[in-house]
mmCIF file of N, CA and C in Angstrom:
data_model
loop_
_atom_site.group_PDB
_atom_site.id
_atom_site.type_symbol
_atom_site.label_atom_id
_atom_site.label_comp_id
_atom_site.label_asym_id
_atom_site.label_seq_id
_atom_site.Cartn_x
_atom_site.Cartn_y
_atom_site.Cartn_z
ATOM 1 N N UNK A 1 0.976 -1.164 -0.065
ATOM 2 C CA UNK A 1 -0.087 0.001 -0.021
ATOM 3 C C UNK A 1 0.693 1.242 -0.063
ATOM 4 N N UNK A 2 0.408 2.163 -0.539
ATOM 5 C CA UNK A 2 1.177 3.539 -0.951
ATOM 6 C C UNK A 2 0.480 4.577 -0.099
ATOM 7 N N UNK A 3 1.102 5.216 0.985
ATOM 8 C CA UNK A 3 0.476 6.252 1.596
ATOM 9 C C UNK A 3 1.071 7.367 1.634
ATOM 10 N N UNK A 4 0.317 8.462 1.407
ATOM 11 C CA UNK A 4 0.724 9.950 0.913
ATOM 12 C C UNK A 4 0.941 10.677 2.199
ATOM 13 N N UNK A 5 1.810 11.880 2.081
ATOM 14 C CA UNK A 5 2.132 12.612 2.937
ATOM 15 C C UNK A 5 0.736 13.208 3.627
ATOM 16 N N UNK A 6 0.887 13.824 5.055
ATOM 17 C CA UNK A 6 -0.464 14.652 5.489
ATOM 18 C C UNK A 6 -0.607 15.600 4.360
ATOM 19 N N UNK A 7 -2.148 15.746 3.928
ATOM 20 C CA UNK A 7 -2.392 16.408 2.920
ATOM 21 C C UNK A 7 -1.933 16.693 1.687
ATOM 22 N N UNK A 8 -1.342 15.664 1.351
ATOM 23 C CA UNK A 8 -1.166 15.507 -0.084
ATOM 24 C C UNK A 8 -1.539 14.389 -0.803
ATOM 25 N N UNK A 9 -1.965 14.216 -1.935
ATOM 26 C CA UNK A 9 -2.596 13.237 -2.528
ATOM 27 C C UNK A 9 -1.655 11.896 -2.910
ATOM 28 N N UNK A 10 -2.177 10.818 -2.796
ATOM 29 C CA UNK A 10 -1.358 9.613 -3.218
ATOM 30 C C UNK A 10 -0.703 9.697 -4.276
ATOM 31 N N UNK A 11 -1.312 9.924 -5.429
ATOM 32 C CA UNK A 11 -0.860 10.111 -6.886
ATOM 33 C C UNK A 11 -0.992 11.708 -7.406
ATOM 34 N N UNK A 12 -0.182 11.934 -8.179
ATOM 35 C CA UNK A 12 -0.152 13.260 -8.707
ATOM 36 C C UNK A 12 -0.883 13.509 -10.057
ATOM 37 N N UNK A 13 -0.891 14.527 -10.797
ATOM 38 C CA UNK A 13 -1.801 14.659 -11.920
ATOM 39 C C UNK A 13 -1.793 13.851 -13.171
ATOM 40 N N UNK A 14 -0.636 12.980 -13.138
ATOM 41 C CA UNK A 14 -0.218 12.155 -14.129
ATOM 42 C C UNK A 14 -0.501 10.797 -13.629
ATOM 43 N N UNK A 15 -1.244 10.708 -12.505
ATOM 44 C CA UNK A 15 -1.461 9.130 -12.113
ATOM 45 C C UNK A 15 -0.260 8.310 -11.437
ATOM 46 N N UNK A 16 0.781 9.140 -11.051
ATOM 47 C CA UNK A 16 2.178 8.558 -10.896
ATOM 48 C C UNK A 16 2.286 8.620 -9.264
ATOM 49 N N UNK A 17 2.698 7.451 -8.264
ATOM 50 C CA UNK A 17 2.793 7.900 -7.005
ATOM 51 C C UNK A 17 3.395 9.068 -6.480
ATOM 52 N N UNK A 18 3.347 9.621 -5.488
ATOM 53 C CA UNK A 18 3.909 10.728 -5.060
ATOM 54 C C UNK A 18 5.171 10.197 -4.332
ATOM 55 N N UNK A 19 6.613 10.779 -4.619
ATOM 56 C CA UNK A 19 7.957 9.963 -4.171
ATOM 57 C C UNK A 19 8.749 11.512 -3.815
ATOM 58 N N UNK A 20 9.523 10.868 -3.136
ATOM 59 C CA UNK A 20 10.762 11.722 -2.576
ATOM 60 C C UNK A 20 11.777 11.106 -3.567
ATOM 61 N N UNK A 21 12.617 12.025 -4.131
ATOM 62 C CA UNK A 21 13.838 11.633 -4.831
ATOM 63 C C UNK A 21 14.831 11.724 -3.873
ATOM 64 N N UNK A 22 15.760 10.695 -3.497
ATOM 65 C CA UNK A 22 16.820 10.231 -2.245
ATOM 66 C C UNK A 22 17.963 10.393 -2.961
ATOM 67 N N UNK A 23 18.310 12.004 -3.040
ATOM 68 C CA UNK A 23 19.747 12.369 -3.758
ATOM 69 C C UNK A 23 20.881 11.707 -2.774
ATOM 70 N N UNK A 24 20.916 11.600 -1.495
ATOM 71 C CA UNK A 24 22.034 11.090 -0.824
ATOM 72 C C UNK A 24 22.188 9.598 -1.059
ATOM 73 N N UNK A 25 21.211 9.116 -1.481
ATOM 74 C CA UNK A 25 21.160 7.247 -1.878
ATOM 75 C C UNK A 25 22.025 7.265 -3.199
ATOM 76 N N UNK A 26 21.304 8.087 -4.046
ATOM 77 C CA UNK A 26 22.378 7.778 -5.355
ATOM 78 C C UNK A 26 23.906 8.473 -4.977
ATOM 79 N N UNK A 27 24.069 9.376 -4.184
ATOM 80 C CA UNK A 27 25.231 9.841 -4.096
ATOM 81 C C UNK A 27 26.256 8.802 -3.736
ATOM 82 N N UNK A 28 25.902 8.198 -2.630
ATOM 83 C CA UNK A 28 26.317 6.775 -2.282
ATOM 84 C C UNK A 28 26.474 5.948 -3.145
ATOM 85 N N UNK A 29 25.401 5.350 -3.851
ATOM 86 C CA UNK A 29 25.679 4.450 -4.821
ATOM 87 C C UNK A 29 26.838 4.700 -6.055
ATOM 88 N N UNK A 30 26.900 6.021 -6.417
ATOM 89 C CA UNK A 30 28.059 6.671 -7.380
ATOM 90 C C UNK A 30 29.107 6.840 -6.605
ATOM 91 N N UNK A 31 29.201 6.791 -5.630
ATOM 92 C CA UNK A 31 30.802 7.026 -4.655
ATOM 93 C C UNK A 31 31.006 8.504 -5.118
ATOM 94 N N UNK A 32 30.192 9.185 -5.169
ATOM 95 C CA UNK A 32 30.203 10.870 -5.054
ATOM 96 C C UNK A 32 30.793 11.128 -6.563
ATOM 97 N N UNK A 33 30.555 10.309 -7.308
ATOM 98 C CA UNK A 33 31.070 10.867 -8.903
ATOM 99 C C UNK A 33 30.499 12.158 -9.324
ATOM 100 N N UNK A 34 29.248 12.232 -9.200
ATOM 101 C CA UNK A 34 28.349 13.218 -9.863
ATOM 102 C C UNK A 34 27.826 14.529 -8.851
ATOM 103 N N UNK A 35 28.630 14.640 -7.933
ATOM 104 C CA UNK A 35 28.232 15.705 -6.818
ATOM 105 C C UNK A 35 28.759 17.023 -7.325
ATOM 106 N N UNK A 36 29.796 17.170 -8.033
ATOM 107 C CA UNK A 36 30.245 18.471 -8.570
ATOM 108 C C UNK A 36 29.412 18.709 -9.538
ATOM 109 N N UNK A 37 29.030 17.951 -10.632
ATOM 110 C CA UNK A 37 28.426 18.427 -11.815
ATOM 111 C C UNK A 37 26.657 18.181 -11.930
ATOM 112 N N UNK A 38 26.470 17.608 -10.819
ATOM 113 C CA UNK A 38 24.901 17.703 -10.501
ATOM 114 C C UNK A 38 24.633 17.640 -8.792
ATOM 115 N N UNK A 39 25.027 18.894 -8.272
ATOM 116 C CA UNK A 39 24.557 18.535 -6.720
ATOM 117 C C UNK A 39 23.075 18.387 -6.552
ATOM 118 N N UNK A 40 22.115 18.726 -7.300
ATOM 119 C CA UNK A 40 20.788 18.570 -7.172
ATOM 120 C C UNK A 40 20.325 17.100 -7.267
ATOM 121 N N UNK A 41 21.135 16.394 -8.038
ATOM 122 C CA UNK A 41 20.779 14.990 -8.359
ATOM 123 C C UNK A 41 21.575 14.109 -7.340
ATOM 124 N N UNK A 42 23.087 14.342 -6.997
ATOM 125 C CA UNK A 42 23.902 13.638 -6.119
ATOM 126 C C UNK A 42 24.533 14.610 -4.776
ATOM 127 N N UNK A 43 23.839 14.581 -3.890
ATOM 128 C CA UNK A 43 24.420 15.268 -2.739
ATOM 129 C C UNK A 43 23.921 15.062 -1.650
ATOM 130 N N UNK A 44 23.965 15.861 -0.631
ATOM 131 C CA UNK A 44 23.220 15.496 0.750
ATOM 132 C C UNK A 44 22.336 16.483 0.932
ATOM 133 N N UNK A 45 20.786 16.651 1.471
ATOM 134 C CA UNK A 45 20.176 17.146 1.791
ATOM 135 C C UNK A 45 20.453 18.170 2.802
ATOM 136 N N UNK A 46 20.619 19.386 2.656
ATOM 137 C CA UNK A 46 20.863 20.357 3.665
ATOM 138 C C UNK A 46 19.887 20.899 4.876
ATOM 139 N N UNK A 47 18.913 20.463 4.929
ATOM 140 C CA UNK A 47 17.928 21.036 5.571
ATOM 141 C C UNK A 47 16.659 21.099 5.085
ATOM 142 N N UNK A 48 15.350 21.468 6.132
ATOM 143 C CA UNK A 48 13.983 21.539 5.754
ATOM 144 C C UNK A 48 13.852 22.171 4.135
ATOM 145 N N UNK A 49 12.995 21.370 3.550
ATOM 146 C CA UNK A 49 12.642 21.962 1.886
ATOM 147 C C UNK A 49 13.536 21.702 1.247
ATOM 148 N N UNK A 50 14.660 21.202 1.353
ATOM 149 C CA UNK A 50 15.685 20.880 0.352
ATOM 150 C C UNK A 50 15.393 19.682 -0.640
ATOM 151 N N UNK A 51 14.388 19.236 -0.371
ATOM 152 C CA UNK A 51 13.435 18.177 -1.299
ATOM 153 C C UNK A 51 12.985 19.032 -2.614
ATOM 154 N N UNK A 52 12.499 20.025 -1.982
ATOM 155 C CA UNK A 52 11.737 20.936 -3.058
ATOM 156 C C UNK A 52 10.249 20.585 -3.203
ATOM 157 N N UNK A 53 9.547 20.831 -4.442
ATOM 158 C CA UNK A 53 8.362 20.373 -4.465
ATOM 159 C C UNK A 53 8.143 19.202 -5.088
ATOM 160 N N UNK A 54 6.883 18.458 -4.895
ATOM 161 C CA UNK A 54 6.628 16.990 -5.260
ATOM 162 C C UNK A 54 6.755 17.176 -6.838
ATOM 163 N N UNK A 55 6.601 18.199 -7.514
ATOM 164 C CA UNK A 55 6.661 18.289 -8.707
ATOM 165 C C UNK A 55 8.078 18.313 -9.658
ATOM 166 N N UNK A 56 9.017 18.296 -8.661
ATOM 167 C CA UNK A 56 10.220 18.458 -9.037
ATOM 168 C C UNK A 56 11.110 17.021 -8.951
ATOM 169 N N UNK A 57 10.252 15.870 -7.853
ATOM 170 C CA UNK A 57 10.884 14.593 -7.683
ATOM 171 C C UNK A 57 11.004 13.908 -8.975
ATOM 172 N N UNK A 58 10.112 13.820 -9.836
ATOM 173 C CA UNK A 58 10.360 12.920 -11.178
ATOM 174 C C UNK A 58 11.555 13.610 -12.137
ATOM 175 N N UNK A 59 11.572 14.766 -12.366
ATOM 176 C CA UNK A 59 12.482 15.467 -12.833
ATOM 177 C C UNK A 59 13.981 15.037 -12.541
ATOM 178 N N UNK A 60 14.128 14.942 -11.014
ATOM 179 C CA UNK A 60 15.648 14.458 -10.474
ATOM 180 C C UNK A 60 15.856 13.199 -10.726
ATOM 181 N N UNK A 61 14.634 12.425 -10.732
ATOM 182 C CA UNK A 61 14.647 10.856 -10.695
ATOM 183 C C UNK A 61 15.208 10.402 -12.460
ATOM 184 N N UNK A 62 14.549 11.251 -13.397
ATOM 185 C CA UNK A 62 14.800 11.081 -14.633
ATOM 186 C C UNK A 62 16.368 11.573 -14.966
ATOM 187 N N UNK A 63 16.784 12.610 -14.333
ATOM 188 C CA UNK A 63 18.018 13.059 -14.367
ATOM 189 C C UNK A 63 18.939 12.298 -13.840
ATOM 190 N N UNK A 64 18.759 11.506 -12.688
ATOM 191 C CA UNK A 64 19.492 10.347 -12.275
ATOM 192 C C UNK A 64 19.656 9.384 -13.306
ATOM 193 N N UNK A 65 18.558 8.986 -13.703
ATOM 194 C CA UNK A 65 18.820 7.679 -14.695
ATOM 195 C C UNK A 65 19.544 8.057 -15.822
ATOM 196 N N UNK A 66 19.886 9.339 -16.313
ATOM 197 C CA UNK A 66 20.488 9.936 -17.634
ATOM 198 C C UNK A 66 21.936 9.807 -17.028
ATOM 199 N N UNK A 67 22.233 10.029 -15.872
ATOM 200 C CA UNK A 67 23.666 9.923 -15.333
ATOM 201 C C UNK A 67 24.029 8.701 -15.184
ATOM 202 N N UNK A 68 23.500 7.822 -14.332
ATOM 203 C CA UNK A 68 23.806 6.398 -14.071
ATOM 204 C C UNK A 68 22.718 5.410 -13.856
ATOM 205 N N UNK A 69 22.026 4.848 -14.736
ATOM 206 C CA UNK A 69 20.768 4.079 -14.707
ATOM 207 C C UNK A 69 20.872 3.291 -13.767
ATOM 208 N N UNK A 70 22.059 2.226 -14.032
ATOM 209 C CA UNK A 70 22.460 1.311 -12.911
ATOM 210 C C UNK A 70 22.311 1.443 -11.410
ATOM 211 N N UNK A 71 23.061 2.522 -11.136
ATOM 212 C CA UNK A 71 22.592 3.116 -9.517
ATOM 213 C C UNK A 71 21.463 3.505 -9.390
ATOM 214 N N UNK A 72 21.099 4.336 -10.282
ATOM 215 C CA UNK A 72 19.424 4.831 -10.179
ATOM 216 C C UNK A 72 18.437 3.645 -9.410
ATOM 217 N N UNK A 73 18.879 2.234 -10.282
ATOM 218 C CA UNK A 73 17.889 1.001 -9.993
ATOM 219 C C UNK A 73 18.211 0.607 -8.812
ATOM 220 N N UNK A 74 19.493 0.533 -8.480
ATOM 221 C CA UNK A 74 20.080 -0.188 -7.126
ATOM 222 C C UNK A 74 19.616 0.420 -5.853
ATOM 223 N N UNK A 75 19.359 1.805 -5.735
ATOM 224 C CA UNK A 75 19.333 2.744 -4.651
ATOM 225 C C UNK A 75 18.231 2.988 -4.262
ATOM 226 N N UNK A 76 17.042 2.153 -4.390
ATOM 227 C CA UNK A 76 15.744 2.332 -3.803
ATOM 228 C C UNK A 76 15.458 1.723 -2.646
ATOM 229 N N UNK A 77 14.874 2.476 -1.985
ATOM 230 C CA UNK A 77 14.090 2.146 -0.532
ATOM 231 C C UNK A 77 12.826 1.511 -0.825
ATOM 232 N N UNK A 78 12.375 1.499 -2.180
ATOM 233 C CA UNK A 78 11.406 0.690 -2.680
ATOM 234 C C UNK A 78 11.650 0.157 -4.238
ATOM 235 N N UNK A 79 12.961 -0.715 -4.100
ATOM 236 C CA UNK A 79 13.593 -1.146 -5.224
ATOM 237 C C UNK A 79 12.411 -2.043 -6.170
ATOM 238 N N UNK A 80 11.430 -2.543 -5.495
ATOM 239 C CA UNK A 80 10.277 -3.254 -6.577
ATOM 240 C C UNK A 80 9.881 -2.331 -7.348
ATOM 241 N N UNK A 81 9.600 -1.111 -7.010
ATOM 242 C CA UNK A 81 8.731 -0.082 -7.877
ATOM 243 C C UNK A 81 9.281 0.707 -8.648
ATOM 244 N N UNK A 82 10.689 1.459 -7.885
ATOM 245 C CA UNK A 82 11.392 2.630 -8.840
ATOM 246 C C UNK A 82 12.778 2.685 -7.776
ATOM 247 N N UNK A 83 13.611 3.593 -8.394
ATOM 248 C CA UNK A 83 15.075 3.700 -7.748
ATOM 249 C C UNK A 83 15.028 4.933 -6.987
ATOM 250 N N UNK A 84 15.880 5.134 -6.153
ATOM 251 C CA UNK A 84 16.167 6.413 -5.622
ATOM 252 C C UNK A 84 14.793 7.168 -4.953
ATOM 253 N N UNK A 85 14.151 6.630 -4.568
ATOM 254 C CA UNK A 85 12.590 7.384 -4.051
ATOM 255 C C UNK A 85 12.314 6.875 -2.916
ATOM 256 N N UNK A 86 11.795 7.471 -2.030
ATOM 257 C CA UNK A 86 11.105 7.141 -1.047
ATOM 258 C C UNK A 86 9.464 7.770 -1.159
ATOM 259 N N UNK A 87 8.551 6.937 -0.721
ATOM 260 C CA UNK A 87 7.245 7.331 -0.571
ATOM 261 C C UNK A 87 7.122 8.448 0.728
ATOM 262 N N UNK A 88 6.437 9.684 0.535
ATOM 263 C CA UNK A 88 6.568 10.542 1.931
ATOM 264 C C UNK A 88 5.724 10.269 2.820
ATOM 265 N N UNK A 89 4.971 8.908 2.936
ATOM 266 C CA UNK A 89 3.917 8.923 3.774
ATOM 267 C C UNK A 89 4.746 8.305 4.787
#
């Protein structure tokens, strides 16, 4: 079952599950290779609000796929669904 964060719908307007892209997991799986060129995709979360809006999460996930699809697939907390994401619920 997928749960949404409080006051957030479970699915977005394209009927995709709401996700949070986990850049720190991608960073770990790629051994920091992309930190300098893509800090928004491979880096550490620096504080509240650093994830950005839910509308940005799939953009980051797609960018990670272009950098290293293999790592993107391995670094999931929900690896059976998609990589480098967690459900915000």
